[in-house]
Structure formats: C-alpha cells, structure tokens
XYZ file of C-alpha atoms in Angstrom:
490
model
C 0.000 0.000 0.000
C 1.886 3.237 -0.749
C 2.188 5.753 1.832
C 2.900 9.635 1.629
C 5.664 11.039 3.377
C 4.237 11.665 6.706
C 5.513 14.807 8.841
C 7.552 14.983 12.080
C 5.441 13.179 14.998
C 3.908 15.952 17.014
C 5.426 18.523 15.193
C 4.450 22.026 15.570
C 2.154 23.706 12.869
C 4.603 25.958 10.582
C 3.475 29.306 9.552
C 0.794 29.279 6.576
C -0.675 25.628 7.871
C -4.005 25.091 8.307
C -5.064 22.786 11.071
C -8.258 22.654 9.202
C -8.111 21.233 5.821
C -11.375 20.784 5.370
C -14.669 21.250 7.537
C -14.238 19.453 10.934
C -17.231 18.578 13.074
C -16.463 18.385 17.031
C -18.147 15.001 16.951
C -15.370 13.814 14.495
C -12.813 14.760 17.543
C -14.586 12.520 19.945
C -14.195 10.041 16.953
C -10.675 10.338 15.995
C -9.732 10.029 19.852
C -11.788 6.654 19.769
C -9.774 5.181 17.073
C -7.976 1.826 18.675
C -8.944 2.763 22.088
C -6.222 0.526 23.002
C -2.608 0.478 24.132
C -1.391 -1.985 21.054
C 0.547 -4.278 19.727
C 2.160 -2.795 17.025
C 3.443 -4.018 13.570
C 5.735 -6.535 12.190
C 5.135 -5.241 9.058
C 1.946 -5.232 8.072
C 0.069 -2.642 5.786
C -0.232 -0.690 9.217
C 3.598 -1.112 10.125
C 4.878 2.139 8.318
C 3.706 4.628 10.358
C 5.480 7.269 12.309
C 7.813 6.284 15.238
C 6.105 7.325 18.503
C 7.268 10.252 20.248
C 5.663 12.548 23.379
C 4.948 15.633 22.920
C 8.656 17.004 23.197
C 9.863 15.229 20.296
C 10.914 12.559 22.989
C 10.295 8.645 22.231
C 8.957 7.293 25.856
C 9.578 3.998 24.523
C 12.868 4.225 23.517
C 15.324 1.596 24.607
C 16.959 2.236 27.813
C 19.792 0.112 29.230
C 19.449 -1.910 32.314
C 21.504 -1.308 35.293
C 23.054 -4.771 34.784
C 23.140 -7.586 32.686
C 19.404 -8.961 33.042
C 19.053 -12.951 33.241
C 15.529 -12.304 31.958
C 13.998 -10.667 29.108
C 10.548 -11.559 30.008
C 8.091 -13.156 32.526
C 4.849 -15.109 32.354
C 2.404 -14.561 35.249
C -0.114 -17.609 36.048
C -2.324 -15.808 38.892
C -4.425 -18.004 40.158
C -7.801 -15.627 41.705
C -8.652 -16.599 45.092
C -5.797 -17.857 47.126
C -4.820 -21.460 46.102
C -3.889 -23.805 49.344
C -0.145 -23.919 49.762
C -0.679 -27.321 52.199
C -2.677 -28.962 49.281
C -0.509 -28.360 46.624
C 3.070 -27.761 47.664
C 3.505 -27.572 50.719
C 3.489 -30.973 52.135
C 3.102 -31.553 56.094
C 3.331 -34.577 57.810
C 2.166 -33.666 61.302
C -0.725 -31.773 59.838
C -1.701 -35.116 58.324
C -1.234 -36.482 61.621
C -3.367 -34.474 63.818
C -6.071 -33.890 61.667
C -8.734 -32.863 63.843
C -6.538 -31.987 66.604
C -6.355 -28.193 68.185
C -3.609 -25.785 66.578
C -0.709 -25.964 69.017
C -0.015 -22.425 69.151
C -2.299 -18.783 68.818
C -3.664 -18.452 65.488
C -3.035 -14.954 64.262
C -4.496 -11.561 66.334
C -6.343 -10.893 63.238
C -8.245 -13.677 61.369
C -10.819 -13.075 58.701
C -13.484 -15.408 59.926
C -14.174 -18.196 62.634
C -11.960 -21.321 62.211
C -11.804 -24.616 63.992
C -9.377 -27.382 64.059
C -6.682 -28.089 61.810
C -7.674 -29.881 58.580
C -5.136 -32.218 57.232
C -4.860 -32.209 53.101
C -7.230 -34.731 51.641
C -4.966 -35.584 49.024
C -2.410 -37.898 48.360
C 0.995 -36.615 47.953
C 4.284 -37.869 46.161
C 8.032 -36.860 45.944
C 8.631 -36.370 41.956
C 11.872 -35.450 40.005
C 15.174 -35.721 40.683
C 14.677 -32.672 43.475
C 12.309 -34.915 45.175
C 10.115 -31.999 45.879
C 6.989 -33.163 47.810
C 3.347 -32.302 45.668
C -0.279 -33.282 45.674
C -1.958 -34.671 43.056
C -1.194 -32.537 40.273
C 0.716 -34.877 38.066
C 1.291 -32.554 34.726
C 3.214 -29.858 36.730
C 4.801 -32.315 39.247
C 6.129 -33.815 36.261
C 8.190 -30.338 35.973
C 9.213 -30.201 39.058
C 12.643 -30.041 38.337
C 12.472 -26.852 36.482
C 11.170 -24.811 39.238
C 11.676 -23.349 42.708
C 9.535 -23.588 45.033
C 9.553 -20.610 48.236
C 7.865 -19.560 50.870
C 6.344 -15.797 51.211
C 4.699 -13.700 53.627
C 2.501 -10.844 52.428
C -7.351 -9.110 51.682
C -8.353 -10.013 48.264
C -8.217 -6.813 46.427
C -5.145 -5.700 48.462
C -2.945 -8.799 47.690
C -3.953 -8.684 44.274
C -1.944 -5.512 43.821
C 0.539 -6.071 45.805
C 1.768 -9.559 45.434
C 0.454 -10.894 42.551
C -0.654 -8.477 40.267
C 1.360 -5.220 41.388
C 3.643 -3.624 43.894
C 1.867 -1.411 47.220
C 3.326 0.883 49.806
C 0.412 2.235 51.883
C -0.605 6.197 51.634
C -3.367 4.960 49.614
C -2.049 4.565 46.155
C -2.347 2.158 43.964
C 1.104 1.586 42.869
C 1.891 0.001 39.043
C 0.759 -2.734 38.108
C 3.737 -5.894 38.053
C 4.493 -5.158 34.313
C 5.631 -1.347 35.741
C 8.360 -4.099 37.271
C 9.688 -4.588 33.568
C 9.074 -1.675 31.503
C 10.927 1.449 32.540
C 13.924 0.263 32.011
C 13.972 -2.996 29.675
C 15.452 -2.608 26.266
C 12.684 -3.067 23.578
C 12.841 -5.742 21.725
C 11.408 -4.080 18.637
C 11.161 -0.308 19.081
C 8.107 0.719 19.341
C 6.208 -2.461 18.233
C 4.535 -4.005 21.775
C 3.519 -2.726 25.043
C 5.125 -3.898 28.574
C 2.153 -5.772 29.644
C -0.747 -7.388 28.425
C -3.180 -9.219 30.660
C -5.397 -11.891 29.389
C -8.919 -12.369 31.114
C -7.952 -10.335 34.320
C -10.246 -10.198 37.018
C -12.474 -7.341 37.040
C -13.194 -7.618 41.002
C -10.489 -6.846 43.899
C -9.215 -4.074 42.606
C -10.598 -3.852 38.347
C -8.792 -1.632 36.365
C -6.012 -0.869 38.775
C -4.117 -3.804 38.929
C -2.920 -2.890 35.741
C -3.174 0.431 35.580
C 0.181 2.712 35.425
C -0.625 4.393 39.139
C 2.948 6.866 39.667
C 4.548 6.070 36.270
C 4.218 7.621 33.211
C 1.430 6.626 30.871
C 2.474 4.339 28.432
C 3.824 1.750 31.194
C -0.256 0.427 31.520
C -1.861 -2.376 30.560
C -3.519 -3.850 28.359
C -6.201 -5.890 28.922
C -7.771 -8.948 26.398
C -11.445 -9.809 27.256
C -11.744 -10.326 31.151
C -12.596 -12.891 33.336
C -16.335 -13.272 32.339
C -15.013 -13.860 28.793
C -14.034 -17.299 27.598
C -10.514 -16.928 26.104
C -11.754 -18.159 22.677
C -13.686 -15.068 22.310
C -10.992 -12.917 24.247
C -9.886 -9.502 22.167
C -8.584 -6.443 22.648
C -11.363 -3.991 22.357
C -11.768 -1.849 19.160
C -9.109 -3.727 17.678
C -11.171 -3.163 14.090
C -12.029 0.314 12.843
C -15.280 -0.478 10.850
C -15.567 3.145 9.232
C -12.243 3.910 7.790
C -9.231 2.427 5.878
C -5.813 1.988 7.030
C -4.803 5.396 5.250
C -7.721 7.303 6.508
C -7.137 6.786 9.960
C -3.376 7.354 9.212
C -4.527 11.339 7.930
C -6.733 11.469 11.147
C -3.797 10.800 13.665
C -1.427 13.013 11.710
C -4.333 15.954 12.239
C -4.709 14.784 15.667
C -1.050 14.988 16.555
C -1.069 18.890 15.162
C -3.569 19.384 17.465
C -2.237 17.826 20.144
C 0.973 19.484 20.078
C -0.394 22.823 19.344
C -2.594 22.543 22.606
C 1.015 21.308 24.279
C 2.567 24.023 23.295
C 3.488 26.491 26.597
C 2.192 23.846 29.071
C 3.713 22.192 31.449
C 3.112 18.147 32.611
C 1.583 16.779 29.305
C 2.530 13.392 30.011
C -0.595 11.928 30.076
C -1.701 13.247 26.733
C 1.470 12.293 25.039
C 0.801 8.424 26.747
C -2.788 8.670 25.265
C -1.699 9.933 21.515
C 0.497 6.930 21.837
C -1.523 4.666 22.147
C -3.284 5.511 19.369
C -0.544 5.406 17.277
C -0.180 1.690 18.626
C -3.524 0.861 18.188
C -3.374 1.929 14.698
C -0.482 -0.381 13.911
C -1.750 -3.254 15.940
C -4.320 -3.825 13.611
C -2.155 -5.967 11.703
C -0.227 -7.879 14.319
C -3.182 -8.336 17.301
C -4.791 -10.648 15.386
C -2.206 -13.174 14.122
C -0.941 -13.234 17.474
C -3.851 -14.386 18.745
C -5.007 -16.668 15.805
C -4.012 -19.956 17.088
C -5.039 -21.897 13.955
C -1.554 -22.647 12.668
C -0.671 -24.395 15.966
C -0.371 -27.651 15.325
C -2.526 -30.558 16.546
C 0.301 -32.151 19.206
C 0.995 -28.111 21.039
C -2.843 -28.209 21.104
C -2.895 -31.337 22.449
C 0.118 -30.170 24.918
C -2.231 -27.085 26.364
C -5.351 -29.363 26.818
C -6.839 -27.033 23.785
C -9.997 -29.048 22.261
C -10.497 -30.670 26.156
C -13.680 -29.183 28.085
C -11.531 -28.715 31.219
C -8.766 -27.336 30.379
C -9.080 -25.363 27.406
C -10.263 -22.052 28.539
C -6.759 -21.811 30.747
C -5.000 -23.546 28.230
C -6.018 -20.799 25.361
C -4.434 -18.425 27.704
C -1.107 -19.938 28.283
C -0.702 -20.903 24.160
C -1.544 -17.273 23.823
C 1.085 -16.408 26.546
C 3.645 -18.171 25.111
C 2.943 -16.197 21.481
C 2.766 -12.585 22.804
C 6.279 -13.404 24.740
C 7.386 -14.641 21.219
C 6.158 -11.396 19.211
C 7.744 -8.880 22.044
C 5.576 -8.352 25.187
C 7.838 -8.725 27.810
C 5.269 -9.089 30.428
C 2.008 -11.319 30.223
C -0.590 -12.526 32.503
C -3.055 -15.294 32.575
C -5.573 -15.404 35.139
C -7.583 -18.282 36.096
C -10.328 -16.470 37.953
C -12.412 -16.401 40.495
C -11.914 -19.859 41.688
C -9.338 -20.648 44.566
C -11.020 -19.001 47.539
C -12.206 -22.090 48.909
C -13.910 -21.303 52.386
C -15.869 -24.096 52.017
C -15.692 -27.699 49.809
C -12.231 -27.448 49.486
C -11.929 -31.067 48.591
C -14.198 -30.681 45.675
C -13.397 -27.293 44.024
C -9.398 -27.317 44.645
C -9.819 -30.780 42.888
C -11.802 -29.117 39.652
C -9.391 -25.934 39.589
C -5.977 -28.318 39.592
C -7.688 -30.097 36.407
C -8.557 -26.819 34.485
C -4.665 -25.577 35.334
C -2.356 -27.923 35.560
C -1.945 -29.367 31.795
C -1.984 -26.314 30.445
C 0.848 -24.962 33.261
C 2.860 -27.881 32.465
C 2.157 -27.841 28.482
C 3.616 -23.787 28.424
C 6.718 -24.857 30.553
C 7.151 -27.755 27.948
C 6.882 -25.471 25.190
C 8.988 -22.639 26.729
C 11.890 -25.171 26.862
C 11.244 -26.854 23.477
C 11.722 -23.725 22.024
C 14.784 -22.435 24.283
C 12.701 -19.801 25.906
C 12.472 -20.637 29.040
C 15.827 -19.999 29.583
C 15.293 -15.936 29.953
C 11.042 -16.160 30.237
C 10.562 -15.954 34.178
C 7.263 -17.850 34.535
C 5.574 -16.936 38.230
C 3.027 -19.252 39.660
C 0.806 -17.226 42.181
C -2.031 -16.371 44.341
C -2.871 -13.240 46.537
C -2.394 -15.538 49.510
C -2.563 -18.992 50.665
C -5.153 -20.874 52.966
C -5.241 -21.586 56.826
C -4.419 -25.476 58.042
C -7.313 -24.811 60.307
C -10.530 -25.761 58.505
C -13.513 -23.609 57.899
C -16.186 -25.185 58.622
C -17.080 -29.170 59.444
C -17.548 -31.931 57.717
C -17.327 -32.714 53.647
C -17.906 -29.474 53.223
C -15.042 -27.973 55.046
C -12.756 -25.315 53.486
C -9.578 -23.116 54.698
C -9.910 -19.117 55.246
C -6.991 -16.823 54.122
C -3.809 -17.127 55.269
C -1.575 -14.233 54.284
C 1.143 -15.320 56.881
C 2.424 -18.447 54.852
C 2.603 -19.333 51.416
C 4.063 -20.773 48.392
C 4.905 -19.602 44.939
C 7.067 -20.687 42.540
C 9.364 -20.091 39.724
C 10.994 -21.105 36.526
C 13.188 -20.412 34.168
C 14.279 -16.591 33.986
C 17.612 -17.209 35.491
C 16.449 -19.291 38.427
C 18.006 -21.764 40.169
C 15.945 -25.195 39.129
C 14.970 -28.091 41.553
C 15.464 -25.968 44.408
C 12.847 -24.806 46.973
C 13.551 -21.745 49.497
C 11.713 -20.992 52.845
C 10.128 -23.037 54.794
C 6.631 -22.622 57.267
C 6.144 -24.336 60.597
C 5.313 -27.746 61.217
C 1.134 -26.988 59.955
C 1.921 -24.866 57.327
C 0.567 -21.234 58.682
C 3.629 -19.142 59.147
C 6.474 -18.784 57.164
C 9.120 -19.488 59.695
C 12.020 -19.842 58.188
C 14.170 -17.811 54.927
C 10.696 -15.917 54.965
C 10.626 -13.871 51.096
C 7.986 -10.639 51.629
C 6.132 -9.221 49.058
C 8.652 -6.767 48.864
C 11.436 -8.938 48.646
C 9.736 -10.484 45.575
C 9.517 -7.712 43.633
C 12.901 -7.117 44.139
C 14.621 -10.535 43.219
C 12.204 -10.006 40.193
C 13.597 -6.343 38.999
C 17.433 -8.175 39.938
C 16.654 -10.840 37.267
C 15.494 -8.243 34.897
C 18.684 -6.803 35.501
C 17.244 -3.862 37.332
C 18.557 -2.359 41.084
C 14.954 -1.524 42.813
C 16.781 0.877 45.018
C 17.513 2.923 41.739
C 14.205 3.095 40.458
C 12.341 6.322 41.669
C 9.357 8.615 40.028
C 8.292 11.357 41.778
C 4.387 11.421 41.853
C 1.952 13.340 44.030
C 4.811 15.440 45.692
C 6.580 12.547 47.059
C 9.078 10.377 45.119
C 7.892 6.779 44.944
C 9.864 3.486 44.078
C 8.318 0.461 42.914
C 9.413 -1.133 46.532
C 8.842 1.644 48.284
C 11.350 1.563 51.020
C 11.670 -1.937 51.495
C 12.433 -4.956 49.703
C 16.118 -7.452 49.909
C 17.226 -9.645 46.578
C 16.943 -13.109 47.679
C 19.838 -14.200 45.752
C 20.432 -18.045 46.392
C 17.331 -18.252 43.922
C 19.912 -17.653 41.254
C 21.367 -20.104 38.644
C-alpha cells in the first residue's frame, strides 16, 4: 500500500498551515480520539507497520530503549495468577504432622487478626508424592509435578483486592495509592525488543473484582507503562480480544490522515504547558492501536498451531481449554515482544468451604496447560530468559472452615508458596520453609517486597535505583523496602 511522506510526529504547525483542511465537526474529535482505544501491539510489518515512530509531545520517544543497570538474566516473565488464594498445604507444601493431627487443636495462637471463625486443623485430603530428581513433595497434580525439576519452590509472607496488587498483580506501599501494576516491574527500564512495536504488559482475562482496572493500571509512572487488557474474566478466552481492535468506518490510510491531524492538534494545545505526560501516553496509544491492527490478530489466531501443542495445552479438552487458550496465547505474545504477560484463572481458589471438591476441579482446568507452556517454553529455548511466576494473593489456613465434607480453609496471608521457573532461576530448588502446619512462614521468609525485588534483579534492574516522583513525594516500585533473595539464582 503506498504511503505519503508523513511529517515529524507531534510537530508544531509551521506558519501558513491550516489545522483545518477541510470542515471538521467536534463530533469527528470525539471520533478520531476513539480510534484503537487501546494500548497496542504494534506491527511486524503489516500494511499498518509504516507509520510514524512514537514520540511525546517534546519530540521525545517514551519507549525508547533504555539500558538496564546490569546484565538482566531475563527478558521476560509469564504470570499464572491463580484468583482466590490457592492452598499452599494442598498443593506444595506438604506436612506430615498436619496429616497427623487432623482434627486436633492448633498448638499455638492463630493470628491476632483472622478473617473469619476457624476450627481445628484440617489435614490435606490428598495424596501426595516426591517427583523429580529434586524430590520436591506435591499433591496430586501430576502434569506440573512432572516439571518439578524446572522450578523453585519458596515460601512468602505478604485481603483479596489488596494482595492482588501487591503480590500478585502489582507492587503497594500504603498512603493509599495504587502503585503500578507488576508489568511497571519490567518496563521502565527494559530494552525493547522491537522499538516501538509491543507494550510492557498485556493481561489476558484479568479479574475485574479486587481491585478492576487498577491492577494494571500505570498508578505513579508515566502513561504508556499500563496495561492492556484482552477480554476479562467473564469472557471465555476463545472469544478474548482487545477492544476496538477493528475500525469499521475507515481504511488503514484514513485513519493514518486522522492521527497526523490529531497529533497537530495535540501538540499545538502542548505548546506552553507544562506536565503533558498523560496526553502524550494517550496519543500513543493511538498510534499503537493503529499499527496493531495488523499484528493483534495473528498473534492471537491460534489456527496454525499444530494438533500435538494443542494437544500439549489441553486445547480441544472441556476442562482445560479455557486456561490452556491463555497460556498458548502467553507463550505467542512473549514470542512477538511483550515482555510481560498474565493469565488469570479467575475467580476460583477461595475455597472457604468444599475445598476437597473445588481445589480438585481448579488443579484439572490448570495444571496441563501450566505444564504444556513450561514444555513449550523449553522446546523452544525460551524458558531460559522467560521468568514464569506461579501465584495467588495468599494462601489458605491449616485450620478448617467449617465441618464436615464441606469444610474449606480461610486466608492465610502469613504463609505461602509460589514458585518459579526459568528466567535465570536456580531449578529443583525450593527456598523458605513454614512451621510444622503450614501457617507461618518461619524460616528464609521472602515478603512481598522482597519479591519484587529478586524479580527487577533478574530483569537486571537495582529496585533501590528506580524512583518517580508522583503526588509530591518520590515513589519506588518497593517503596522503602524490599532485599534480593539471591540463592534463587542459577
């Protein structure tokens, strides 16, 4: 398709131009600042890939690459959050003398602060089994056990909506922000892999509850380091999109004249103001969301899969192929650029009652397709520098909630597990340990804050180094806390 030669992104008019070309109808402003709507994906060459490169409104690119402040051992990660608070002492976390005194008092003071009435301890109704050469102790979730080797396994200390920023989805520190979303972890100082061509983060069926829009929003950093979100929770991922990702009334050159007119204006209004950061991050995106037109949807085609990596994710199988879609899709956006994606399985872990039944239905819909992306990570040697991060907000009690068959755990925020792999990582290894029942991490206890960190250290970033001033205070993605945990490192 040819293309004219396009002017200077957010150029000032020069003397003579007109802004107005031809008659322009205020409604057609609210249109041309509804084109994409979306922070996108950008080109790799597509009729839509020749656009302008994407600068703010000072001529600056914001997405320029930027060196690390060391050599990263990551490039990427892969988030699996699973909604609800999965049971670390039915999964991973194997205890004996739980098992033992099922039914039995808790030998010690449960917390100060509990979230609801509890009774006796509860011992894990499942069977469990040492796998791999690690001989790392799991329930019955035999696809992921089966990769056991390739991961380690920790303990961490950290509400729903609260935990869902800070641990798994995003980093807090109090005052009543809502600090960046995880992906703010990786962006402001990663290297692009294409320049401009993806955003930091994209989030596929997110949770719209605990927190909506703000888990991946940008909170104290500049614009452009949001998220972008693909269908949401209450969306089944075969039908998952970005939204406005087709412009139904105009052609690709069309809406190319409309964002050159809408950059004059833009940088016309910019012109003797001060702080237009946000409008720069929003003219960017449309930009973005003009070239992703050609890209988003290849990405996320996965017809030219073939039938044994379908087979791999559990695509095709009732259970499994919702979560499956997601981590297939995972795996291609880390492959076209996106150096930080999420999958959420959602809203299904917070098990306060019939624990034995619905932890048994969520560990079939997950843990194929978990295995299948660690599988094809390796297979195609990029698990090596993807960090994949298994997670919850927090973990359960080892008290039950509850009596009976129907029994379930409440939160436990004291004592969990998480895991990684690949990204630099050591493998076969697990860190931390709780007590003897599982409720407290007692021992090489990893805080929120301390994840975060040994995250930004394998994206070869110093979180002490990373600061944005915001609301008159200067903010860092830790805030003032946070230690590398560095005997997780190959």
């Amino acid at each position: 398709m040819p293309s004219a030669p396009e002017p200077t992104p957010f150029a000032a008019p020069r003397a003579g131009d007109s802004l107005f070309q031809s008659p322009l109808h205020r409604r057609d402003l609210f249109r041309l600042g509804a084109i994409g709507g979306v922070t996108a994906l950008g080109s790799l060459g597509s009729a839509f890939g020749a656009g302008r490169p994407i600068a703010g409104l000072d001529g600056t690119d914001p997405l320029a690459a930027k060196a690390p402040h060391f050599t990263p051992r990551a490039k990427r990660v892969i988030f699996l959050f699973l909604h609800g608070g999965p049971s670390q002492i039915d999964t991973f976390d194997y205890k004996p003398e739980l098992q033992k005194r099922d039914g039995q008092p808790l030998p010690f003071d449960k917390p100060r602060v509990t979230f609801a009435e509890t009774g006796n301890l509860l011992g894990s109704p499942w069977k469990w089994k040492q796998h791999g050469e690690c001989g790392a102790w799991a329930s019955d979730l035999p696809h992921v056990a089966g990769e056991i080797d390739r991961l380690v396994l920790r303990e961490v200390a950290a509400r729903h909506e609260r935990c869902a920023r800070r641990r798994a989805l995003g980093v807090a520190h109090g005052l009543r922000h809502v600090c960046p979303a995880e992906h703010g972890l990786v962006d402001p100082l990663r290297p692009r892999q294409r320049e401009p061509r993806s955003p930091g983060y994209v989030t596929i069926c997110p949770t719209l509850g605990h927190g909506g829009v703000n888990n991946w929003s940008s909170a104290f950093l500049p614009g452009v380091y949001q998220g972008v979100p693909i269908g949401n929770a209450s969306v089944p991922a075969d039908r998952a999109t970005f939204r406005h990702l087709t412009h139904m009334g105009a052609s690709a050159d069309e809406q190319r004249a409309q964002l050159d007119l809408l950059a004059r204006l833009n940088a016309r209004h910019a012109r003797g103001r001060d702080g237009a950061d946000d409008l720069a991050a929003r003219a960017e995106s449309f930009e973005l969301a003009w070239r992703m037109q050609g890209e988003a949807p290849e990405v996320m085609d996965l017809a030219g899969e073939s039938a044994a990596t379908l087979e791999r994710y559990g695509i095709g199988v009732k259970e499994t192929d919702n979560f499956g879609r997601q981590c297939l899709m995972a795996r291609r956006f880390a492959e076209a650029g996106v150096r930080f994606v999420q999958c959420t399985h959602s809203y299904k872990w917070d098990q306060h009652g019939d624990i034995k039944r619905d932890h048994t239905k969520n560990a079939l819909e997950v843990d194929k397709p978990i295995a299948g992306l660690l599988q094809d990570l390796a297979a195609r040697g990029l698990l090596e520098d993807t960090l994949v991060l298994w997670a919850g907000e927090f973990g359960r009690t080892p008290v039950s909630q509850g009596s009976g068959p129907s029994a379930g755990r409440d939160h436990n925020p004291h004592g969990f597990t998480v895991w990684m792999a690949g990204g630099g990582v050591k493998p076969g290894f697990s860190y931390g340990a709780t007590d003897d029942f599982g409720y407290y991490a007692a021992v090489d206890k990893v805080h929120v804050h301390d994840l975060h960190a040994t995250m930004l250290a394998l994206l070869g970033l110093d979180h002490e180094r990373l600061t944005y001033r915001y609301a008159g205070r200067d903010f860092r993605l830790t805030d003032v806390y946070g230690h590398v945990v560095r005997d997780l490192f190959a």
